[in-house]
Phi, psi and omega in degrees: 000142183281166179287333175292323169288325176299310189226080173296334182278005177246147160284123188250129185237142175240137173241144183211125173291152194290342182292347175266013171292121195237152189285345180297338178295322183304345184273351176261349188285156171289169174299318180298309187296316174302319185288329176295315181297311179309322189299324180296131172279324184274140184301323179297314180300310183297325174301313169305326179286311186300313187286321176301319174285314191286314175297327180295320171305315180298309192291317177290330173299327175292320180294323186267347185065042176223172180287153184308315183294341189269357184291129179277063179253138175235149169245023187288125186298130178287349171272312181244354181080350182289161185270059178232010189276182180292136176291137182230137171273132178255084173222118179279155175052034182226177181295137184281143172244122167280130189237131172218136184232148171205143180218141178187144194054243186267349191240155161231129187239135175235135172235150176223146184209132181267350189236330182235135164301125184214167178220144176235143178216128174233144177226134172282127179291109188271095187296332179275009186287151171289086191285314177312311178299316178294325181296318183295329187276339191227349181245147177292166187296314177301326177287317187297317186290324177292315187291322175299325185284005178282151168307142181307323186291348186247003174284336187291301178304325183292321177305306175309327173296315178303313189301307191283336173300313177302317185281325176300322183290317180289329177291321185301309178285340184092358180298318171072200184277013162302334177280129168295119177304332175302331184281353180260103177262126186235173181298146175315144187307334180269005177238163183299143184293139183201126174291124181259318186195149178213116190304304191275344180235046189296344172287354188273345183284129191094344179262354182239133189254135194236136170237137173288151176231123183253123176240318174202184187286330183269005185238122172257150187208167178201143167242135185240139183224138187268108180122181180255124178231167180282334176155207188241140171245118182257121185250150171279111192291338183295333173291329180289313184295327181285331177292320180271341189300304173307317179299313183294324182286330189257323187278157171268160182087002180249000000 
């Protein structure tokens, strides 16, 4: 029985370093997914795309008891049709599966839930970033004041806490970055993550539960869930890759 079936009251996440990207995953991708992976010029970007597509197929294959290449998942953008949208499982009259994917820096994170819409966001802390410009673009005036009150050595990570909280929230609702992030106000960076107000969606205040996500010292993260859950379970995705690597390479039909 899968983690999700045993513990449906949790949001389940799998983390994998991009160094674990393996060529065997190419054999299970759809043609559109493979084309997207090849479209990236940088090797690190190809690795992130390969892991994102491949690991999701492996996880869903275990949930659905089918071969990875048969998993009916699409990332087709509703606007342009290209393969860069939110992953969606195309199965009718069966248990719904909520999916959220994020990748940045050295990590890929994939989340699944059968019960609750949710969003996960991770961000590699870019020391060379134009911090003042990012703060003005994405934080409300009240958040900017709170951010500037942080000790200087905490402001870089503090900004990324604001950012990942906001992006996880708009991922959970499906609004994405069509929403001005200044309108989504969250708790101060030195407090537990929480949605405080949302100009366009006031009904979401009190309905969204947020959890911090820690991967390493260079990465900030957050999970936002619509509804009440017991927490987040973080699993090592390398175990999933190891289970499937030999099977895919040696067995026919995959």
